[in-house]
Tab-separated table of C-alpha atoms in Angstrom:
chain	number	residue	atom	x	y	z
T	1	UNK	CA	37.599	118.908	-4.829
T	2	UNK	CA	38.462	117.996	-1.345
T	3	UNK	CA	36.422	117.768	1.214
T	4	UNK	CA	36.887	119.941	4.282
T	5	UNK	CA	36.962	118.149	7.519
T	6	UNK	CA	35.513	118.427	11.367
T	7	UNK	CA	36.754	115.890	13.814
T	8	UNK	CA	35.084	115.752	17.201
T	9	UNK	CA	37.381	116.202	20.235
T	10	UNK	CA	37.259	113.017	22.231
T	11	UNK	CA	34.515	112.428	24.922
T	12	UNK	CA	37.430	113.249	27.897
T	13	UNK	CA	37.961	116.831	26.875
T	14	UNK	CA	35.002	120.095	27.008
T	15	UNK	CA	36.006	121.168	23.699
T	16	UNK	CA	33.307	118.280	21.983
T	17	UNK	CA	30.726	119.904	24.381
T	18	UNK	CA	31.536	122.875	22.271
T	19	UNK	CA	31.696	121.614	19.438
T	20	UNK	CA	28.544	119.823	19.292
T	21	UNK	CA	26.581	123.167	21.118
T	22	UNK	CA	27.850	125.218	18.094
T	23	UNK	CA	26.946	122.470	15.297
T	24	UNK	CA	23.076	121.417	17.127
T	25	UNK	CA	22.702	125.227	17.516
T	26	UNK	CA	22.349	125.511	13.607
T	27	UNK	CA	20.762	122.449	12.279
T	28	UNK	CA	17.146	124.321	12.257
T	29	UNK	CA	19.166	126.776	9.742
T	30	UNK	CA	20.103	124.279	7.430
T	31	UNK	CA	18.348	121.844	4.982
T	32	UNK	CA	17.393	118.337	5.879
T	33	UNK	CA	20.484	116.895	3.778
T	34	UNK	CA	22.698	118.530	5.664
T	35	UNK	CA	21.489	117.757	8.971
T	36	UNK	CA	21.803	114.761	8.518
T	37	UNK	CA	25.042	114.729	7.050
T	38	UNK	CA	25.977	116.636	9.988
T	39	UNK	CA	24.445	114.142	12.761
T	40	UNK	CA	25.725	110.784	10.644
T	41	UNK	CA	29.207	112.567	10.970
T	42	UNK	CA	28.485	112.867	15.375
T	43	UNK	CA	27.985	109.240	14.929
T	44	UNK	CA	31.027	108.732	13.705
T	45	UNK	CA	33.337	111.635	14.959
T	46	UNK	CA	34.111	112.844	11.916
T	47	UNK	CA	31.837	115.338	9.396
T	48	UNK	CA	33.272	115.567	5.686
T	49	UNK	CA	31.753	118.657	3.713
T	50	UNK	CA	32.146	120.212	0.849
T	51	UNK	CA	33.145	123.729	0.117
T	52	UNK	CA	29.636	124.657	-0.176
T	53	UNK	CA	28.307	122.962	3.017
T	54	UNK	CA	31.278	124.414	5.145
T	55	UNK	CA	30.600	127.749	3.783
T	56	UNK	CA	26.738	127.381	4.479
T	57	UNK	CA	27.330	125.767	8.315
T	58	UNK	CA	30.217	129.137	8.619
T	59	UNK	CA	27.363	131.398	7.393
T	60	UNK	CA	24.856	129.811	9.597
T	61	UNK	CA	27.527	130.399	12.663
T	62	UNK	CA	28.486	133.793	11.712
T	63	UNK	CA	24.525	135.111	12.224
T	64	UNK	CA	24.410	133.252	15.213
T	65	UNK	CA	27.525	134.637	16.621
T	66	UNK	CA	25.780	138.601	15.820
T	67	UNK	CA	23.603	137.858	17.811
T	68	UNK	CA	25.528	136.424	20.626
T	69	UNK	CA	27.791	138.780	21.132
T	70	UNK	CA	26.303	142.023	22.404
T	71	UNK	CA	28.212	144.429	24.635
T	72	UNK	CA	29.527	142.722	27.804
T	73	UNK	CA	29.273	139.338	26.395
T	74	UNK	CA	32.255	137.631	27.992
T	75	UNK	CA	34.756	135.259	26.262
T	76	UNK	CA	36.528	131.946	27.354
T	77	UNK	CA	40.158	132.974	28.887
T	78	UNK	CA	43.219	131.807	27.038
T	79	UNK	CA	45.986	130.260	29.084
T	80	UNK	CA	49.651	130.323	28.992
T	81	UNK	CA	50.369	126.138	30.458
T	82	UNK	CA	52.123	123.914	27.844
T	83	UNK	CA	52.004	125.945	24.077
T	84	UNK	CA	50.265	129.716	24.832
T	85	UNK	CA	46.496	129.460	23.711
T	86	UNK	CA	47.415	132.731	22.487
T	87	UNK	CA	49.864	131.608	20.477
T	88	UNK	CA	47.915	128.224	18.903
T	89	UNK	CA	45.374	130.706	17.801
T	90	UNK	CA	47.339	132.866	16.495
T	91	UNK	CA	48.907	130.212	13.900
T	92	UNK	CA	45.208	128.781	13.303
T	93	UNK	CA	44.509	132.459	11.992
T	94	UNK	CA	41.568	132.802	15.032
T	95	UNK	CA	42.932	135.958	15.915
T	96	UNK	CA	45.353	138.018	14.098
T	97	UNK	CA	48.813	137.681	16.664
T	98	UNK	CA	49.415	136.556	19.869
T	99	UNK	CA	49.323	139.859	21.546
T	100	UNK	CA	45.630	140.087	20.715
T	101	UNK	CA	42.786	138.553	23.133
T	102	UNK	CA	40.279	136.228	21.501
T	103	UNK	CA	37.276	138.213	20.478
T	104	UNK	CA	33.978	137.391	18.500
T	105	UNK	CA	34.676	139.618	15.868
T	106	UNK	CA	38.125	137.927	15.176
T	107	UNK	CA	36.015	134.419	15.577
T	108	UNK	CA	33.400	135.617	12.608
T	109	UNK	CA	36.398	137.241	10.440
T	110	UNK	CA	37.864	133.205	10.623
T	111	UNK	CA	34.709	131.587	9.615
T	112	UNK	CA	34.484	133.931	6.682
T	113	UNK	CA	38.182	134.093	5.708
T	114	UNK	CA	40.292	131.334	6.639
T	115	UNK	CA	40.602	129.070	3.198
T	116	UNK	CA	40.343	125.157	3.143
T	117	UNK	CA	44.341	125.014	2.773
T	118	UNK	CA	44.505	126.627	6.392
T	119	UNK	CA	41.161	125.189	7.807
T	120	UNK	CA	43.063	121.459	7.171
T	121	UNK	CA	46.417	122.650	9.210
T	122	UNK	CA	47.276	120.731	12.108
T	123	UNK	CA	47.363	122.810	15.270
T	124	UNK	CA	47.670	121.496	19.103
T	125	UNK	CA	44.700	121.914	20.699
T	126	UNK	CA	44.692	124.673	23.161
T	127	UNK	CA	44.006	124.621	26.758
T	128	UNK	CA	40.674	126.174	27.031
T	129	UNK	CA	38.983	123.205	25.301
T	130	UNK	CA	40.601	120.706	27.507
T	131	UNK	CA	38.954	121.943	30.812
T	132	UNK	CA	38.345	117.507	31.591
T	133	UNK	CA	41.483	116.810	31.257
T	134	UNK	CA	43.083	118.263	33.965
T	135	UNK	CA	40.380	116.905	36.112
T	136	UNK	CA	39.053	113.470	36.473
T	137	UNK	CA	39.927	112.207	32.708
T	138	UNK	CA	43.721	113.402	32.395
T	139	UNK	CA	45.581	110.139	31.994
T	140	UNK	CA	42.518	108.902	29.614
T	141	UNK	CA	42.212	111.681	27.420
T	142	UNK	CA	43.754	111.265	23.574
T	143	UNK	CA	43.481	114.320	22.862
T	144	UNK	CA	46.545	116.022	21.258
T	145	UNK	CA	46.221	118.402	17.965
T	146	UNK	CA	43.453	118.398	15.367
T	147	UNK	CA	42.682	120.917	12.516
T	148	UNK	CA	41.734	124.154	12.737
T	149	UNK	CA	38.401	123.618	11.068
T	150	UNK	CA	37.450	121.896	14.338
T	151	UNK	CA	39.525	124.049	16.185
T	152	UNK	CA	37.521	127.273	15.042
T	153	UNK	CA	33.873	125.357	15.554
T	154	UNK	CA	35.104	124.394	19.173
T	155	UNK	CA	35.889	128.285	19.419
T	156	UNK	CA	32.340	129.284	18.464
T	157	UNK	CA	30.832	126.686	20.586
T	158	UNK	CA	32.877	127.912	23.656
T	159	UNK	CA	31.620	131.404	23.260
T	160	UNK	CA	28.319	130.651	22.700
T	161	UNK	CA	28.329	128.243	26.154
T	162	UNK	CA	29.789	130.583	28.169
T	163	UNK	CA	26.743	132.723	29.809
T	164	UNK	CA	28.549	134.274	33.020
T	165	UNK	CA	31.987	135.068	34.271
T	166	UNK	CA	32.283	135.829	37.946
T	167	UNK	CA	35.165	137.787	39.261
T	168	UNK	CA	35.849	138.446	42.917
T	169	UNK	CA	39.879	139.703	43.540
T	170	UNK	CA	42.660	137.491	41.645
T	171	UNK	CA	39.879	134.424	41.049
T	172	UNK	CA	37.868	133.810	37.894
T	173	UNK	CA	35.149	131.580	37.196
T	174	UNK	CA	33.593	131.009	34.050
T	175	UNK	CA	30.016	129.261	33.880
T	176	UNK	CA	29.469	127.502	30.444
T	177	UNK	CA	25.691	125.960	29.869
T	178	UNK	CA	26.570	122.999	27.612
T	179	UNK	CA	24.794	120.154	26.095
T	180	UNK	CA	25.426	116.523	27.933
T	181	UNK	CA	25.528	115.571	23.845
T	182	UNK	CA	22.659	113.236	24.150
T	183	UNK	CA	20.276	113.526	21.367
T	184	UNK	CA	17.585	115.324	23.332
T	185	UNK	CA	20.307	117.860	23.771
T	186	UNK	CA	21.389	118.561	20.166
T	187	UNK	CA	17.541	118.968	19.583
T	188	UNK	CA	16.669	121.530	21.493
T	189	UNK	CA	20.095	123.585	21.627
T	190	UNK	CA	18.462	126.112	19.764
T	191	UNK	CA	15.442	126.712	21.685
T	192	UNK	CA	18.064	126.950	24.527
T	193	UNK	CA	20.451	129.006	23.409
T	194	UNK	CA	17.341	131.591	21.754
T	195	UNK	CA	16.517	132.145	25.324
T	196	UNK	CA	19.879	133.822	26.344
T	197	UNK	CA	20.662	135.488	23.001
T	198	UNK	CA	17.062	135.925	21.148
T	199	UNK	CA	15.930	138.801	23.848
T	200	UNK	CA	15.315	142.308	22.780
T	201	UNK	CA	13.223	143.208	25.477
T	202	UNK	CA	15.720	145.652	27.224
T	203	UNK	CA	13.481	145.060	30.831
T	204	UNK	CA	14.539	141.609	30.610
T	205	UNK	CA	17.963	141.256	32.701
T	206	UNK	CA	20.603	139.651	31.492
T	207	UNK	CA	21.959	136.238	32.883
T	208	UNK	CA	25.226	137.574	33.295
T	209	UNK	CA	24.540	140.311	35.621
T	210	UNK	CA	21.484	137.985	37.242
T	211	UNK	CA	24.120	135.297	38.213
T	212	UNK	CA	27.123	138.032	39.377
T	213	UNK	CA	24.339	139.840	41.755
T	214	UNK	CA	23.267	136.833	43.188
T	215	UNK	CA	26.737	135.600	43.612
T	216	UNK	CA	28.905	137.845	44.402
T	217	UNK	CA	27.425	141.671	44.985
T	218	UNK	CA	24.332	139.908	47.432
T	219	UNK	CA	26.272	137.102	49.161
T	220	UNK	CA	24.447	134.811	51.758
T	221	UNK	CA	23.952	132.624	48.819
T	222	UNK	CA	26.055	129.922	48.151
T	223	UNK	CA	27.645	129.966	44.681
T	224	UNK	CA	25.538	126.644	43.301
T	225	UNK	CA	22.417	127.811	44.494
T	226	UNK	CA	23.039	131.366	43.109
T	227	UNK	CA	23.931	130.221	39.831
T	228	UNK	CA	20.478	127.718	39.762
T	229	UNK	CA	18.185	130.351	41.479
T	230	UNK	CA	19.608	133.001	38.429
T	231	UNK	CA	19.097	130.559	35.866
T	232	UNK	CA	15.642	130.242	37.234
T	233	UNK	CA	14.855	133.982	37.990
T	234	UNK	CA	15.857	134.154	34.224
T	235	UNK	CA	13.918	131.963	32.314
T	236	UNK	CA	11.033	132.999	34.478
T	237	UNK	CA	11.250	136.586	32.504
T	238	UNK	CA	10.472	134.750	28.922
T	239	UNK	CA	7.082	133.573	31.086
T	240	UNK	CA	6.401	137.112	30.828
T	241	UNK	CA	7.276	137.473	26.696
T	242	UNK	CA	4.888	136.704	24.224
T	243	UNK	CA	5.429	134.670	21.205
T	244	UNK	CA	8.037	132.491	20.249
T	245	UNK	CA	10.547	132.711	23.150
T	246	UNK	CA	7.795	131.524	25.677
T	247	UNK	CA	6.569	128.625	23.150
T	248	UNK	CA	10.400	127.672	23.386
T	249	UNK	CA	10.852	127.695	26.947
T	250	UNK	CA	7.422	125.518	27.256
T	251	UNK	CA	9.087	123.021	24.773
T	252	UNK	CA	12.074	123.042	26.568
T	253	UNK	CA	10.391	122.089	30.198
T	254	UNK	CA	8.100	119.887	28.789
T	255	UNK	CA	11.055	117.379	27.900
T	256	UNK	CA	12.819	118.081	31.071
T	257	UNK	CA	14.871	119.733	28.245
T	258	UNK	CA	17.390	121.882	30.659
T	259	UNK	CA	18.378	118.697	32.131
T	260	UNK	CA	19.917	117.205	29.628
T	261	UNK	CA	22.397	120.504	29.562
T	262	UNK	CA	25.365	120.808	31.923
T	263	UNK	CA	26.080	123.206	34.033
T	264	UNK	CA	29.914	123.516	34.252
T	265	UNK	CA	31.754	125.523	36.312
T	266	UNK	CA	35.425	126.302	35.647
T	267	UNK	CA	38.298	128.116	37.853
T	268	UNK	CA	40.177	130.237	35.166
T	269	UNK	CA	42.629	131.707	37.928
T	270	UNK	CA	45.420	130.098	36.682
T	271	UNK	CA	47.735	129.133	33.944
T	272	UNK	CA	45.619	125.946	32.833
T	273	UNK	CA	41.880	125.409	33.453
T	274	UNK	CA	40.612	123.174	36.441
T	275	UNK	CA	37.041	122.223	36.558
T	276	UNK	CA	35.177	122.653	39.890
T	277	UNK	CA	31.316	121.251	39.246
T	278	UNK	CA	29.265	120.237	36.145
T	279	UNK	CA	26.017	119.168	36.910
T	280	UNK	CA	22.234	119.191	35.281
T	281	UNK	CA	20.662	121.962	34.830
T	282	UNK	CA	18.114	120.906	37.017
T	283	UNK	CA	15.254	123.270	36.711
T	284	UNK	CA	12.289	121.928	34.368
T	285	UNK	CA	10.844	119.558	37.432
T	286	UNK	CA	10.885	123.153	39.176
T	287	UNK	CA	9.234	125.298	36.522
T	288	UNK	CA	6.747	122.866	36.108
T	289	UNK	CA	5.976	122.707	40.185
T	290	UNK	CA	5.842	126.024	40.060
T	291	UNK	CA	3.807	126.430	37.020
T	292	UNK	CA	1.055	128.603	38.592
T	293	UNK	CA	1.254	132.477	37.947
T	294	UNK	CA	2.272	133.971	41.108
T	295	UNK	CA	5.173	131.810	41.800
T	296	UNK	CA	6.779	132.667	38.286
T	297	UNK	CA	6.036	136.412	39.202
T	298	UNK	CA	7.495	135.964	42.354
T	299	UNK	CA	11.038	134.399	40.607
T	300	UNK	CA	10.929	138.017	38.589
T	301	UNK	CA	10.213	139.888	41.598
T	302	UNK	CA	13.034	138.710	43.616
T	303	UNK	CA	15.483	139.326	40.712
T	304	UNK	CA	14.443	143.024	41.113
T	305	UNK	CA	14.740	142.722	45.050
T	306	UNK	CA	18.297	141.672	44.756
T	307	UNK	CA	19.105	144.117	42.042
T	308	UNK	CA	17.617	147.383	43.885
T	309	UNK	CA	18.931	146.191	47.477
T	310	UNK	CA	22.924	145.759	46.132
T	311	UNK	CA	22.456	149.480	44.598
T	312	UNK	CA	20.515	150.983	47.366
T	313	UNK	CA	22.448	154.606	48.214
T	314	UNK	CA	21.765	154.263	52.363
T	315	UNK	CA	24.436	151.699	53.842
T	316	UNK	CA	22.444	150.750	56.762
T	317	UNK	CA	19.525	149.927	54.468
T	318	UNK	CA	21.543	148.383	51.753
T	319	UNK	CA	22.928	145.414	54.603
T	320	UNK	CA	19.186	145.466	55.816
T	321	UNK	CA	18.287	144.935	52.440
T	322	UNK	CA	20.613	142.424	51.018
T	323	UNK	CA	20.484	140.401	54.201
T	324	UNK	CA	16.727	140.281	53.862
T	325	UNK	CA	17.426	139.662	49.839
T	326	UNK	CA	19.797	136.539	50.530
T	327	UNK	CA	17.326	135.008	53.196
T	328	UNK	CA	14.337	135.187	50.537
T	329	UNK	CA	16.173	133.607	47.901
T	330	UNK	CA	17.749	130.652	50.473
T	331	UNK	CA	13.999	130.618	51.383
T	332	UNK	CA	12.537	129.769	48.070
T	333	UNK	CA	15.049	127.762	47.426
T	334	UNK	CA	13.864	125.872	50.211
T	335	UNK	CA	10.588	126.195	48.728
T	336	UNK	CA	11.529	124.633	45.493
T	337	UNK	CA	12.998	122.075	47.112
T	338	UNK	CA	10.389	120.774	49.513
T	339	UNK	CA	6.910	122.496	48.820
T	340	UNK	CA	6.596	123.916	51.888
T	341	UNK	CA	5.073	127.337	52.842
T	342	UNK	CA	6.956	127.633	56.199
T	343	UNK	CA	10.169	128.883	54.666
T	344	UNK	CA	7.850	131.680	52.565
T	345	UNK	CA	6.488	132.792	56.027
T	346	UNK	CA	10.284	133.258	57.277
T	347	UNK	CA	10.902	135.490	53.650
T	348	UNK	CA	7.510	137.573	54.517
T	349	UNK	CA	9.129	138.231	57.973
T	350	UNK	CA	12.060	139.804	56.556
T	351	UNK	CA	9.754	141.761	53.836
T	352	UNK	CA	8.207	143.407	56.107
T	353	UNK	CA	11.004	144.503	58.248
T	354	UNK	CA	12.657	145.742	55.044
T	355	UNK	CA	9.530	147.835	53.542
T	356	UNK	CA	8.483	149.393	57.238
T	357	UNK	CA	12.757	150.780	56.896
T	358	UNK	CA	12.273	151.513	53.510
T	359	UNK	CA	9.515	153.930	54.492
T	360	UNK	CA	11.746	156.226	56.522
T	361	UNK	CA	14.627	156.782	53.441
T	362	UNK	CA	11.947	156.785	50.360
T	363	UNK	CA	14.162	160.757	49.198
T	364	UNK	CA	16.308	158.035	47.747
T	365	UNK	CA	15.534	156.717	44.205
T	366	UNK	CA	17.212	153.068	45.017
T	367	UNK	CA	15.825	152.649	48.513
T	368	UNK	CA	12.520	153.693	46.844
T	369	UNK	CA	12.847	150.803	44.622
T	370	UNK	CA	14.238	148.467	46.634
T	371	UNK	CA	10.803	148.897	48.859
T	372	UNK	CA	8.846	148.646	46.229
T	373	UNK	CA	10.288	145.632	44.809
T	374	UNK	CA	9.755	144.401	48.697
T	375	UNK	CA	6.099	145.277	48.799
T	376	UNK	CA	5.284	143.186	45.086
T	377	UNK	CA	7.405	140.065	46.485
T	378	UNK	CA	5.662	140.401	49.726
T	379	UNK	CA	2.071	140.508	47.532
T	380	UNK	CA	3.098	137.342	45.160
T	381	UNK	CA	3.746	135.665	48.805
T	382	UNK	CA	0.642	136.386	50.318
T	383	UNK	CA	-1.071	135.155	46.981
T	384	UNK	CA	1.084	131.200	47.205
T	385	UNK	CA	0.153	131.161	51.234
T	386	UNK	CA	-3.341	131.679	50.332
């Protein structure tokens, strides 16, 4: 019986990063034999199953993929340089012609259907997984086709990655959280990935919106910071969750676990991708310096501050309030940064401009919440200043 194979993209192209964020992100689902059939195969850039281990690793990807994709849940776009993305997924059987987009529904209905016969066809390898290679790597790179078994695990592993799309007139940017593939990485991919798409808690708020308030509704906030300040205003929510999810997230900062992930910025204006930043995911140094109580309740108060202030009805109290908004979280960030209480002072100033304007509009339900998100910000302040 032949063996059905999975070769790793080469180091000089994103599409390993997926792969290896969609293979670590099952191993706890598997048994100890195939882990480490699995890993031994990283080591060597190629992983040779068997019917029955592909179809248990396509099961394990399929459950993971229900859970990833709820409404809203964007996708990686496909581009139209070179061969149409469209049109190399279309012969891979990844989605069903090449007028259709990619979805994850398509992506499950290949990892249940496609046959080993099709799985072992030679395909190029689209543009979407070669984001490096039009940056600093492109005259390194070796990349050229490979099969569509490691097409389709690339595929899952770019959809589970990608956490928020930004969109602001004619340019797109997708934001992908992906491991740096070092061992620490592959470990805890998992407990990473759990925190984004293991929520049912429907008052926790979603990284996607999080990162597209702070980065495009609010502004004031440059684009890095917004996308590390969301990140943090995030995980600072699964502080507030009992059980497993917290446990995780302690793991996770107790190994300086979120640095060893990437995160990677792409411009997907255009007909080809073009990376602009990837960077660590810098934030376990800061959730453990900020380990006390009231700063982690004042990350999840100033997600509701920005939030209420961008959908506040009264325009004169909506700049008030997202200029007040954007100088908090540039404030903190400061904060973070350097320890210092002076640049809290400078976000209590604006607090309490905001909450004495607030008082004179509270008919209207947004402005109402807007001032009280104000007031418990202000209080979590007031408790760090001492």
């Amino acid at each position: 019986m032949s063996n059905i194979v999975i070769e790793l993209f080469d180091e000089k192209s994103i599409g390993r990063n997926f792969q290896l964020a969609a293979l670590a992100s099952i191993i706890s689902e598997i048994s100890v034999e195939l882990k480490h059939r699995i890993l031994t195969g990283i080591a060597t850039n190629i992983i040779q199953l068997s019917r029955e281990e592909y179809a248990t690793i396509s099961n394990a990807l399929t459950s993971l993929l229900d859970a990833v994709c709820t409404e809203g849940k964007p996708v990686p776009k496909l581009y139209t340089s070179g061969t149409h993305d469209k049109k190399i997924l279309a012969s891979a059987g990844i989605i069903s012609n090449e007028k259709e987009p990619l979805t994850c529904q398509g992506v499950k209905n290949a990892l249940k259907t496609l046959p080993p016969d099709k799985l072992a066809t030679l395909v190029p390898v689209p543009m979407f997984l070669r984001t490096y290679v039009f940056s600093f790597y492109r005259h390194q790179s070796k990349i050229r086709n490979t099969q569509v078994s490691s097409l389709l695990i690339a595929t899952v592993g770019s959809i589970i990655t990608l956490i928020s799309e930004l969109k602001e007139g004619r340019k797109s940017t997708e934001i992908y959280l992906i491991p740096d593939t070092s061992p620490a990485s592959l470990e805890l991919s998992r407990k990473v990935y759990n925190l984004f798409y293991a929520v049912r808690d429907e008052k926790v708020s979603r990284i996607q919106g999080l990162i597209n308030n702070v980065a495009i509704k609010l502004g004031g906030v440059s684009v890095d910071q917004a996308i590390l300040l969301s990140l943090l205003m995030y995980v600072a929510q699964m502080k507030e969750l009992a059980g497993t999810l917290a446990a995780d997230l302690d793991a996770i900062v107790e190994a300086n676990g979120f640095e060893t992930f990437l995160l990677t910025r792409v411009d997907a204006s255009g007909n080809r991708p073009l990376l602009i930043s990837a960077t660590p995911a810098s934030i376990s140094w800061i959730l453990r310096r900020l380990g006390e109580k009231n700063s982690i309740k004042l990350l999840s108060t100033l997600s509701w501050l920005v939030s209420s202030s961008i959908e506040s009805e009264d325009s004169d109290f909506k700049n008030t309030a997202k200029s007040a908004s954007a100088k908090c979280l540039n404030s903190f960030y400061k904060y973070m940064e350097t320890g210092s209480h002076d640049t809290l002072v400078e976000c209590a100033r604006d607090l309490v401009v905001l909450i004495d304007k607030g008082v004179q509009l509270q008919g209207l339900k947004n402005v109402k919440s807007a001032g009280a998100a104000a007031r418990e910000t202000l209080y979590y302040i007031t408790r760090i200043l001492g």
